Every structure is written in structure tokens, then in C-alpha cells.
PDB file of C-alpha atoms in Angstrom:
ATOM      1  CA  UNK Q   1      74.663 -50.651  32.816  1.00  0.00           C
ATOM      2  CA  UNK Q   2      71.299 -49.551  31.478  1.00  0.00           C
ATOM      3  CA  UNK Q   3      67.526 -49.718  31.740  1.00  0.00           C
ATOM      4  CA  UNK Q   4      66.140 -50.700  28.347  1.00  0.00           C
ATOM      5  CA  UNK Q   5      62.731 -51.171  26.766  1.00  0.00           C
ATOM      6  CA  UNK Q   6      62.460 -52.599  23.270  1.00  0.00           C
ATOM      7  CA  UNK Q   7      59.372 -52.456  21.052  1.00  0.00           C
ATOM      8  CA  UNK Q   8      57.144 -51.545  24.000  1.00  0.00           C
ATOM      9  CA  UNK Q   9      53.474 -51.555  23.099  1.00  0.00           C
ATOM     10  CA  UNK Q  10      50.538 -50.881  25.421  1.00  0.00           C
ATOM     11  CA  UNK Q  11      46.818 -51.153  24.746  1.00  0.00           C
ATOM     12  CA  UNK Q  12      44.219 -50.050  27.276  1.00  0.00           C
ATOM     13  CA  UNK Q  13      40.756 -51.174  26.286  1.00  0.00           C
ATOM     14  CA  UNK Q  14      40.454 -50.446  22.590  1.00  0.00           C
ATOM     15  CA  UNK Q  15      43.056 -47.676  22.655  1.00  0.00           C
ATOM     16  CA  UNK Q  16      46.674 -48.115  21.688  1.00  0.00           C
ATOM     17  CA  UNK Q  17      48.697 -45.936  24.064  1.00  0.00           C
ATOM     18  CA  UNK Q  18      52.235 -46.871  23.029  1.00  0.00           C
ATOM     19  CA  UNK Q  19      53.161 -47.943  19.505  1.00  0.00           C
ATOM     20  CA  UNK Q  20      56.155 -50.252  19.854  1.00  0.00           C
ATOM     21  CA  UNK Q  21      58.580 -47.692  21.296  1.00  0.00           C
ATOM     22  CA  UNK Q  22      62.247 -48.151  22.150  1.00  0.00           C
ATOM     23  CA  UNK Q  23      63.659 -46.557  25.298  1.00  0.00           C
ATOM     24  CA  UNK Q  24      66.985 -46.615  27.077  1.00  0.00           C
ATOM     25  CA  UNK Q  25      68.537 -44.939  30.104  1.00  0.00           C
ATOM     26  CA  UNK Q  26      72.113 -45.131  31.326  1.00  0.00           C
ATOM     27  CA  UNK Q  27      73.238 -45.473  34.931  1.00  0.00           C
ATOM     28  CA  UNK Q  28      74.983 -42.383  36.228  1.00  0.00           C
ATOM     29  CA  UNK Q  29      72.510 -40.126  34.445  1.00  0.00           C
ATOM     30  CA  UNK Q  30      69.153 -38.466  35.029  1.00  0.00           C
ATOM     31  CA  UNK Q  31      66.878 -39.389  32.117  1.00  0.00           C
ATOM     32  CA  UNK Q  32      63.727 -37.300  31.758  1.00  0.00           C
ATOM     33  CA  UNK Q  33      60.619 -38.443  29.897  1.00  0.00           C
ATOM     34  CA  UNK Q  34      58.697 -35.410  28.625  1.00  0.00           C
ATOM     35  CA  UNK Q  35      55.751 -34.696  26.377  1.00  0.00           C
ATOM     36  CA  UNK Q  36      52.259 -33.202  26.398  1.00  0.00           C
ATOM     37  CA  UNK Q  37      49.354 -34.529  28.428  1.00  0.00           C
ATOM     38  CA  UNK Q  38      48.077 -37.860  27.123  1.00  0.00           C
ATOM     39  CA  UNK Q  39      51.199 -38.532  25.079  1.00  0.00           C
ATOM     40  CA  UNK Q  40      52.010 -41.777  26.913  1.00  0.00           C
ATOM     41  CA  UNK Q  41      54.771 -40.623  29.296  1.00  0.00           C
ATOM     42  CA  UNK Q  42      53.392 -42.187  32.467  1.00  0.00           C
ATOM     43  CA  UNK Q  43      52.236 -45.269  30.581  1.00  0.00           C
ATOM     44  CA  UNK Q  44      55.791 -45.769  29.334  1.00  0.00           C
ATOM     45  CA  UNK Q  45      57.144 -45.516  32.876  1.00  0.00           C
ATOM     46  CA  UNK Q  46      54.503 -47.931  34.163  1.00  0.00           C
ATOM     47  CA  UNK Q  47      55.341 -50.376  31.380  1.00  0.00           C
ATOM     48  CA  UNK Q  48      59.029 -50.179  32.260  1.00  0.00           C
ATOM     49  CA  UNK Q  49      58.333 -50.988  35.897  1.00  0.00           C
ATOM     50  CA  UNK Q  50      55.770 -53.709  35.121  1.00  0.00           C
ATOM     51  CA  UNK Q  51      52.638 -51.967  36.361  1.00  0.00           C
ATOM     52  CA  UNK Q  52      50.809 -52.319  33.034  1.00  0.00           C
ATOM     53  CA  UNK Q  53      50.775 -55.230  30.633  1.00  0.00           C
ATOM     54  CA  UNK Q  54      52.878 -54.554  27.565  1.00  0.00           C
ATOM     55  CA  UNK Q  55      54.391 -56.224  24.553  1.00  0.00           C
ATOM     56  CA  UNK Q  56      58.099 -56.094  23.909  1.00  0.00           C
ATOM     57  CA  UNK Q  57      60.996 -56.595  26.300  1.00  0.00           C
ATOM     58  CA  UNK Q  58      62.282 -54.719  29.352  1.00  0.00           C
ATOM     59  CA  UNK Q  59      65.742 -55.304  30.806  1.00  0.00           C
ATOM     60  CA  UNK Q  60      67.505 -53.874  33.856  1.00  0.00           C
ATOM     61  CA  UNK Q  61      71.291 -54.056  33.826  1.00  0.00           C
ATOM     62  CA  UNK Q  62      71.072 -56.676  31.091  1.00  0.00           C
ATOM     63  CA  UNK Q  63      68.554 -58.888  32.918  1.00  0.00           C
ATOM     64  CA  UNK Q  64      65.131 -59.508  31.400  1.00  0.00           C
ATOM     65  CA  UNK Q  65      62.572 -58.320  33.975  1.00  0.00           C
ATOM     66  CA  UNK Q  66      60.124 -61.055  32.963  1.00  0.00           C
ATOM     67  CA  UNK Q  67      62.610 -63.579  34.379  1.00  0.00           C
ATOM     68  CA  UNK Q  68      62.998 -61.810  37.738  1.00  0.00           C
ATOM     69  CA  UNK Q  69      60.931 -62.353  40.878  1.00  0.00           C
ATOM     70  CA  UNK Q  70      59.205 -59.475  42.614  1.00  0.00           C
ATOM     71  CA  UNK Q  71      61.677 -59.325  45.490  1.00  0.00           C
ATOM     72  CA  UNK Q  72      64.571 -59.207  43.026  1.00  0.00           C
ATOM     73  CA  UNK Q  73      63.017 -56.301  41.140  1.00  0.00           C
ATOM     74  CA  UNK Q  74      62.300 -54.490  44.421  1.00  0.00           C
ATOM     75  CA  UNK Q  75      65.980 -54.627  45.273  1.00  0.00           C
ATOM     76  CA  UNK Q  76      66.978 -53.249  41.859  1.00  0.00           C
ATOM     77  CA  UNK Q  77      64.531 -50.411  41.339  1.00  0.00           C
ATOM     78  CA  UNK Q  78      62.042 -48.340  43.322  1.00  0.00           C
ATOM     79  CA  UNK Q  79      58.973 -46.662  41.832  1.00  0.00           C
ATOM     80  CA  UNK Q  80      57.327 -43.380  42.826  1.00  0.00           C
ATOM     81  CA  UNK Q  81      53.810 -43.262  41.324  1.00  0.00           C
ATOM     82  CA  UNK Q  82      52.139 -40.061  40.207  1.00  0.00           C
ATOM     83  CA  UNK Q  83      49.732 -40.215  43.147  1.00  0.00           C
ATOM     84  CA  UNK Q  84      49.370 -42.352  46.268  1.00  0.00           C
ATOM     85  CA  UNK Q  85      46.596 -42.514  48.866  1.00  0.00           C
ATOM     86  CA  UNK Q  86      46.320 -44.316  52.186  1.00  0.00           C
ATOM     87  CA  UNK Q  87      43.048 -45.472  53.696  1.00  0.00           C
ATOM     88  CA  UNK Q  88      44.396 -45.972  57.225  1.00  0.00           C
ATOM     89  CA  UNK Q  89      46.017 -43.503  59.657  1.00  0.00           C
ATOM     90  CA  UNK Q  90      49.683 -44.412  59.230  1.00  0.00           C
ATOM     91  CA  UNK Q  91      52.369 -42.228  60.711  1.00  0.00           C
ATOM     92  CA  UNK Q  92      55.015 -40.812  58.413  1.00  0.00           C
ATOM     93  CA  UNK Q  93      57.700 -43.141  59.726  1.00  0.00           C
ATOM     94  CA  UNK Q  94      55.424 -46.161  59.192  1.00  0.00           C
ATOM     95  CA  UNK Q  95      54.935 -45.164  55.556  1.00  0.00           C
ATOM     96  CA  UNK Q  96      58.652 -44.793  54.978  1.00  0.00           C
ATOM     97  CA  UNK Q  97      59.418 -48.125  56.658  1.00  0.00           C
ATOM     98  CA  UNK Q  98      57.449 -49.819  53.893  1.00  0.00           C
ATOM     99  CA  UNK Q  99      60.530 -49.244  51.790  1.00  0.00           C
ATOM    100  CA  UNK Q 100      62.538 -51.413  54.171  1.00  0.00           C
ATOM    101  CA  UNK Q 101      60.461 -54.471  53.338  1.00  0.00           C
ATOM    102  CA  UNK Q 102      62.214 -54.921  49.992  1.00  0.00           C
ATOM    103  CA  UNK Q 103      65.394 -56.927  49.629  1.00  0.00           C
ATOM    104  CA  UNK Q 104      68.748 -55.625  50.740  1.00  0.00           C
ATOM    105  CA  UNK Q 105      67.518 -52.623  52.730  1.00  0.00           C
ATOM    106  CA  UNK Q 106      65.739 -54.763  55.330  1.00  0.00           C
ATOM    107  CA  UNK Q 107      67.052 -54.363  58.914  1.00  0.00           C
ATOM    108  CA  UNK Q 108      68.553 -50.957  58.161  1.00  0.00           C
ATOM    109  CA  UNK Q 109      66.357 -49.179  60.678  1.00  0.00           C
ATOM    110  CA  UNK Q 110      68.306 -45.921  60.557  1.00  0.00           C
ATOM    111  CA  UNK Q 111      67.383 -45.271  56.928  1.00  0.00           C
ATOM    112  CA  UNK Q 112      63.843 -43.843  57.390  1.00  0.00           C
ATOM    113  CA  UNK Q 113      65.082 -40.942  59.522  1.00  0.00           C
ATOM    114  CA  UNK Q 114      67.945 -40.266  57.104  1.00  0.00           C
ATOM    115  CA  UNK Q 115      65.530 -40.338  54.171  1.00  0.00           C
ATOM    116  CA  UNK Q 116      63.208 -37.897  55.951  1.00  0.00           C
ATOM    117  CA  UNK Q 117      66.099 -35.537  56.498  1.00  0.00           C
ATOM    118  CA  UNK Q 118      67.093 -35.862  52.841  1.00  0.00           C
ATOM    119  CA  UNK Q 119      63.666 -34.645  51.680  1.00  0.00           C
ATOM    120  CA  UNK Q 120      63.523 -31.800  54.208  1.00  0.00           C
ATOM    121  CA  UNK Q 121      61.105 -33.438  56.653  1.00  0.00           C
ATOM    122  CA  UNK Q 122      63.318 -34.144  59.655  1.00  0.00           C
ATOM    123  CA  UNK Q 123      61.183 -34.486  62.778  1.00  0.00           C
ATOM    124  CA  UNK Q 124      58.014 -35.417  60.893  1.00  0.00           C
ATOM    125  CA  UNK Q 125      58.209 -39.146  61.674  1.00  0.00           C
ATOM    126  CA  UNK Q 126      55.528 -39.150  64.373  1.00  0.00           C
ATOM    127  CA  UNK Q 127      52.974 -37.106  62.435  1.00  0.00           C
ATOM    128  CA  UNK Q 128      50.052 -38.758  60.671  1.00  0.00           C
ATOM    129  CA  UNK Q 129      50.461 -38.965  56.911  1.00  0.00           C
ATOM    130  CA  UNK Q 130      46.889 -37.766  56.240  1.00  0.00           C
ATOM    131  CA  UNK Q 131      47.522 -34.537  58.170  1.00  0.00           C
ATOM    132  CA  UNK Q 132      50.287 -33.397  55.816  1.00  0.00           C
ATOM    133  CA  UNK Q 133      49.927 -31.107  52.832  1.00  0.00           C
ATOM    134  CA  UNK Q 134      49.988 -32.577  49.343  1.00  0.00           C
ATOM    135  CA  UNK Q 135      53.579 -31.491  48.804  1.00  0.00           C
ATOM    136  CA  UNK Q 136      54.673 -32.960  52.131  1.00  0.00           C
ATOM    137  CA  UNK Q 137      52.960 -36.252  51.327  1.00  0.00           C
ATOM    138  CA  UNK Q 138      54.769 -36.334  47.994  1.00  0.00           C
ATOM    139  CA  UNK Q 139      58.105 -35.908  49.761  1.00  0.00           C
ATOM    140  CA  UNK Q 140      57.220 -38.650  52.257  1.00  0.00           C
ATOM    141  CA  UNK Q 141      56.585 -41.010  49.345  1.00  0.00           C
ATOM    142  CA  UNK Q 142      59.914 -40.000  47.832  1.00  0.00           C
ATOM    143  CA  UNK Q 143      61.599 -40.775  51.162  1.00  0.00           C
ATOM    144  CA  UNK Q 144      59.947 -44.218  51.112  1.00  0.00           C
ATOM    145  CA  UNK Q 145      61.290 -44.853  47.623  1.00  0.00           C
ATOM    146  CA  UNK Q 146      64.776 -43.665  48.571  1.00  0.00           C
ATOM    147  CA  UNK Q 147      64.779 -45.990  51.563  1.00  0.00           C
ATOM    148  CA  UNK Q 148      64.077 -48.959  49.301  1.00  0.00           C
ATOM    149  CA  UNK Q 149      67.186 -48.393  47.156  1.00  0.00           C
ATOM    150  CA  UNK Q 150      69.213 -46.159  49.449  1.00  0.00           C
ATOM    151  CA  UNK Q 151      72.610 -47.159  48.080  1.00  0.00           C
ATOM    152  CA  UNK Q 152      72.811 -46.265  44.357  1.00  0.00           C
ATOM    153  CA  UNK Q 153      75.084 -49.234  43.680  1.00  0.00           C
ATOM    154  CA  UNK Q 154      74.654 -52.708  45.202  1.00  0.00           C
ATOM    155  CA  UNK Q 155      76.869 -55.725  44.508  1.00  0.00           C
ATOM    156  CA  UNK Q 156      78.572 -53.801  41.714  1.00  0.00           C
ATOM    157  CA  UNK Q 157      75.329 -53.040  39.847  1.00  0.00           C
ATOM    158  CA  UNK Q 158      73.456 -49.722  39.694  1.00  0.00           C
ATOM    159  CA  UNK Q 159      70.018 -49.381  41.213  1.00  0.00           C
ATOM    160  CA  UNK Q 160      67.255 -47.307  39.739  1.00  0.00           C
ATOM    161  CA  UNK Q 161      64.755 -44.648  40.782  1.00  0.00           C
ATOM    162  CA  UNK Q 162      61.638 -44.505  38.572  1.00  0.00           C
ATOM    163  CA  UNK Q 163      59.744 -41.319  39.386  1.00  0.00           C
ATOM    164  CA  UNK Q 164      56.443 -40.164  37.926  1.00  0.00           C
ATOM    165  CA  UNK Q 165      56.203 -36.363  38.170  1.00  0.00           C
ATOM    166  CA  UNK Q 166      58.251 -36.158  41.392  1.00  0.00           C
ATOM    167  CA  UNK Q 167      58.003 -32.356  41.711  1.00  0.00           C
ATOM    168  CA  UNK Q 168      54.424 -31.750  40.544  1.00  0.00           C
ATOM    169  CA  UNK Q 169      53.052 -30.681  43.964  1.00  0.00           C
ATOM    170  CA  UNK Q 170      56.121 -28.836  45.228  1.00  0.00           C
ATOM    171  CA  UNK Q 171      57.087 -25.185  45.489  1.00  0.00           C
ATOM    172  CA  UNK Q 172      60.166 -24.038  43.602  1.00  0.00           C
ATOM    173  CA  UNK Q 173      62.528 -24.447  46.568  1.00  0.00           C
ATOM    174  CA  UNK Q 174      61.497 -28.046  47.170  1.00  0.00           C
ATOM    175  CA  UNK Q 175      61.480 -28.730  43.421  1.00  0.00           C
ATOM    176  CA  UNK Q 176      65.141 -27.760  43.288  1.00  0.00           C
ATOM    177  CA  UNK Q 177      65.880 -29.862  46.371  1.00  0.00           C
ATOM    178  CA  UNK Q 178      64.305 -32.968  44.810  1.00  0.00           C
ATOM    179  CA  UNK Q 179      66.050 -32.391  41.502  1.00  0.00           C
ATOM    180  CA  UNK Q 180      69.380 -32.103  43.328  1.00  0.00           C
ATOM    181  CA  UNK Q 181      68.596 -35.402  45.097  1.00  0.00           C
ATOM    182  CA  UNK Q 182      68.017 -37.021  41.736  1.00  0.00           C
ATOM    183  CA  UNK Q 183      71.238 -35.651  40.310  1.00  0.00           C
ATOM    184  CA  UNK Q 184      73.209 -36.729  43.397  1.00  0.00           C
ATOM    185  CA  UNK Q 185      71.799 -40.272  43.179  1.00  0.00           C
ATOM    186  CA  UNK Q 186      72.906 -40.499  39.559  1.00  0.00           C
ATOM    187  CA  UNK Q 187      76.307 -38.960  40.314  1.00  0.00           C
ATOM    188  CA  UNK Q 188      76.923 -41.725  42.853  1.00  0.00           C
ATOM    189  CA  UNK Q 189      76.351 -44.393  40.213  1.00  0.00           C
ATOM    190  CA  UNK Q 190      72.605 -45.015  40.266  1.00  0.00           C
ATOM    191  CA  UNK Q 191      70.135 -44.403  37.475  1.00  0.00           C
ATOM    192  CA  UNK Q 192      67.170 -42.024  37.546  1.00  0.00           C
ATOM    193  CA  UNK Q 193      64.235 -42.086  35.133  1.00  0.00           C
ATOM    194  CA  UNK Q 194      61.686 -39.322  35.759  1.00  0.00           C
ATOM    195  CA  UNK Q 195      58.515 -38.243  34.002  1.00  0.00           C
ATOM    196  CA  UNK Q 196      58.684 -34.439  33.939  1.00  0.00           C
ATOM    197  CA  UNK Q 197      56.318 -31.626  32.995  1.00  0.00           C
ATOM    198  CA  UNK Q 198      58.604 -28.713  33.808  1.00  0.00           C
ATOM    199  CA  UNK Q 199      60.819 -28.264  30.766  1.00  0.00           C
ATOM    200  CA  UNK Q 200      63.044 -25.691  32.453  1.00  0.00           C
ATOM    201  CA  UNK Q 201      63.908 -28.071  35.285  1.00  0.00           C
ATOM    202  CA  UNK Q 202      64.435 -30.765  32.668  1.00  0.00           C
ATOM    203  CA  UNK Q 203      66.871 -28.540  30.801  1.00  0.00           C
ATOM    204  CA  UNK Q 204      68.700 -27.697  34.033  1.00  0.00           C
ATOM    205  CA  UNK Q 205      69.060 -31.167  35.541  1.00  0.00           C
ATOM    206  CA  UNK Q 206      68.571 -33.929  32.974  1.00  0.00           C
ATOM    207  CA  UNK Q 207      71.489 -35.585  31.222  1.00  0.00           C
ATOM    208  CA  UNK Q 208      69.229 -37.216  28.638  1.00  0.00           C
ATOM    209  CA  UNK Q 209      65.684 -36.548  27.449  1.00  0.00           C
ATOM    210  CA  UNK Q 210      63.130 -38.779  25.744  1.00  0.00           C
ATOM    211  CA  UNK Q 211      60.180 -36.913  24.264  1.00  0.00           C
ATOM    212  CA  UNK Q 212      56.962 -38.865  23.792  1.00  0.00           C
ATOM    213  CA  UNK Q 213      54.282 -37.646  21.392  1.00  0.00           C
ATOM    214  CA  UNK Q 214      51.090 -39.525  20.505  1.00  0.00           C
ATOM    215  CA  UNK Q 215      52.445 -42.792  21.828  1.00  0.00           C
ATOM    216  CA  UNK Q 216      55.689 -42.653  19.894  1.00  0.00           C
ATOM    217  CA  UNK Q 217      59.208 -41.407  20.585  1.00  0.00           C
ATOM    218  CA  UNK Q 218      59.527 -37.974  18.991  1.00  0.00           C
ATOM    219  CA  UNK Q 219      63.150 -37.346  19.961  1.00  0.00           C
ATOM    220  CA  UNK Q 220      65.916 -38.610  22.246  1.00  0.00           C
ATOM    221  CA  UNK Q 221      69.254 -37.160  23.269  1.00  0.00           C
ATOM    222  CA  UNK Q 222      70.683 -34.380  25.360  1.00  0.00           C
ATOM    223  CA  UNK Q 223      68.424 -31.502  26.454  1.00  0.00           C
ATOM    224  CA  UNK Q 224      70.073 -29.263  23.838  1.00  0.00           C
ATOM    225  CA  UNK Q 225      69.300 -31.803  21.112  1.00  0.00           C
ATOM    226  CA  UNK Q 226      65.695 -32.571  22.119  1.00  0.00           C
ATOM    227  CA  UNK Q 227      64.442 -29.236  23.459  1.00  0.00           C
ATOM    228  CA  UNK Q 228      64.465 -27.324  20.192  1.00  0.00           C
ATOM    229  CA  UNK Q 229      61.997 -24.829  18.779  1.00  0.00           C
ATOM    230  CA  UNK Q 230      60.735 -27.194  16.106  1.00  0.00           C
ATOM    231  CA  UNK Q 231      60.412 -30.331  18.257  1.00  0.00           C
ATOM    232  CA  UNK Q 232      58.713 -28.534  21.145  1.00  0.00           C
ATOM    233  CA  UNK Q 233      56.305 -26.574  18.958  1.00  0.00           C
ATOM    234  CA  UNK Q 234      55.304 -29.708  17.064  1.00  0.00           C
ATOM    235  CA  UNK Q 235      54.786 -31.806  20.213  1.00  0.00           C
ATOM    236  CA  UNK Q 236      53.002 -29.241  22.364  1.00  0.00           C
ATOM    237  CA  UNK Q 237      50.896 -27.618  19.664  1.00  0.00           C
ATOM    238  CA  UNK Q 238      51.961 -24.052  20.414  1.00  0.00           C
ATOM    239  CA  UNK Q 239      54.820 -21.805  19.412  1.00  0.00           C
ATOM    240  CA  UNK Q 240      57.793 -22.269  21.722  1.00  0.00           C
ATOM    241  CA  UNK Q 241      61.248 -20.778  21.465  1.00  0.00           C
ATOM    242  CA  UNK Q 242      64.313 -21.990  23.311  1.00  0.00           C
ATOM    243  CA  UNK Q 243      66.294 -19.144  24.819  1.00  0.00           C
ATOM    244  CA  UNK Q 244      69.642 -18.872  26.569  1.00  0.00           C
ATOM    245  CA  UNK Q 245      70.219 -16.618  29.550  1.00  0.00           C
ATOM    246  CA  UNK Q 246      73.451 -14.762  28.755  1.00  0.00           C
ATOM    247  CA  UNK Q 247      74.806 -14.492  32.351  1.00  0.00           C
ATOM    248  CA  UNK Q 248      74.715 -18.234  33.122  1.00  0.00           C
ATOM    249  CA  UNK Q 249      74.356 -19.644  29.650  1.00  0.00           C
ATOM    250  CA  UNK Q 250      71.604 -22.024  30.824  1.00  0.00           C
ATOM    251  CA  UNK Q 251      68.759 -23.125  28.602  1.00  0.00           C
ATOM    252  CA  UNK Q 252      65.239 -21.954  29.436  1.00  0.00           C
ATOM    253  CA  UNK Q 253      61.939 -21.963  27.578  1.00  0.00           C
ATOM    254  CA  UNK Q 254      59.353 -19.290  26.925  1.00  0.00           C
ATOM    255  CA  UNK Q 255      55.922 -19.649  25.275  1.00  0.00           C
ATOM    256  CA  UNK Q 256      55.680 -16.851  22.717  1.00  0.00           C
ATOM    257  CA  UNK Q 257      52.033 -17.376  21.761  1.00  0.00           C
ATOM    258  CA  UNK Q 258      49.063 -18.604  23.754  1.00  0.00           C
ATOM    259  CA  UNK Q 259      47.260 -19.848  20.688  1.00  0.00           C
ATOM    260  CA  UNK Q 260      46.668 -23.449  19.648  1.00  0.00           C
ATOM    261  CA  UNK Q 261      48.075 -24.751  16.405  1.00  0.00           C
ATOM    262  CA  UNK Q 262      45.735 -26.345  13.881  1.00  0.00           C
ATOM    263  CA  UNK Q 263      45.932 -30.125  13.698  1.00  0.00           C
TER     264      UNK Q 263
END
């Protein structure tokens, strides 16, 4: 089962953001979308989940999303936006319960507290959302998304988490916790597609990587295949070298020059 976009094009105003790109992610894996600022990463994710108008075709588990109703999509995939704001004083538990309003998770009232515990916020249910730090709010939104598609597989089909920069406001400990949540969800049969800025976390946790550069796909494949000196230096406009830590053998990245490249 897969999440596929074919010939995806997006224009915003007079600007072409995505130039007919192809994308695919496989259930059971964490797929990271990476690339420099303004490359089209978030736009690609928003096109895949239907938040921006696009050309081309998007399919979830072989089903064309244009033929699915909103409630059907809500039961198949949950979306964490890059930022979310609330104008009214909701409590944390009220925010998370919004995830219960979609499809098969309705009436499962025990899920919000379990989701809070999963993101390290047990006991926060009665607090007001606006009183939390930015990182805590981000984890509350993740708990809401998890509640919507709590079981990674439903009726024999994988469900999907679409996450836009899920660790951007978090300290390193909570970053690792969220990345482990993503990997666990995929290991249990679901699919995870995440826009990522941190290339080291991407190298550590992603099974597959899609690099976007100037609205096009620059590379796809495993982290070892995509995160190379040449591809990274070309995409990010600075000299980068991929290094391996001898004790663990894990891939990590180090900027060797803080100078911009011409062009």
C-alpha cells in the first residue's frame, strides 16, 4: 500500500511552486521530505493532503483522493500543519478530542488521554492550550493527529500521518521522542510522511527520503543514497560533507564552510 502523487503541479498567484513532480511513500516506512527553505516541501505535503489546489493525481492505498469524501479521507490520513493557532480558550483535552470527530475513532473516549501520555503530556488535559509553551502546543497538536488515526491499520489498510515539521519547536529530548513515535507508527503498519529540516534526524530515523529543490524532485531513495556530499551541497548552496561516526556507524552531517555558493 502506498501514498502516491503523480505529475503534481502547484501555482500560487503567478508563481509556479511545484513543476509536475512525482512522489511516493510506502506504508511501514517513515518518508522524509527535505530541502532548503522555499524549495516546495510544505507545498508538496499540502498538495498531497488536498489543502492547496494542484494538477496531477493523488492516490492513497490505490484510491484516487478526488473521488473520496472528506470523512473518508479523515479516516485514512491525519495532517499536522506547520503551525496552528486557536482564537478561543480551549483546554488541551478539548483540542485533542477534535481528532475524535473523524470517522472510525469516534466514541473512543479513552484515546485523548492515551495520546497525551504518548507525547509526554500526561496530566495536561485540564490546562488551557494558550497557556502552554510553543513546544507543548506542538505536541498537543500531534496528540490530536494521533487520536484521529490511532490504529495504524484499519480494515486491512494502512493509515497515514502527514506531518509538517513535527519537531521544529522541540528540544532534542522531545525531538527524539516524536521521531520514535513516528518510527513506531510505521513499524506497526502505518505510513508516515514528514517534512523535515533536521538532516541528522532524517538520517537517523527515515527509511526513505525525497529531496525537493526549486520545485522539483532532486533525489529520492534511502538516506544513504540521497544525503550525499554532491546532492546536499547543490541543493543547500553551501559545502556539506556526510560523515560517519565510527563507534555507531551512523550517518551525520557537518557544514564545512559558512559561505554561500555562487548561483
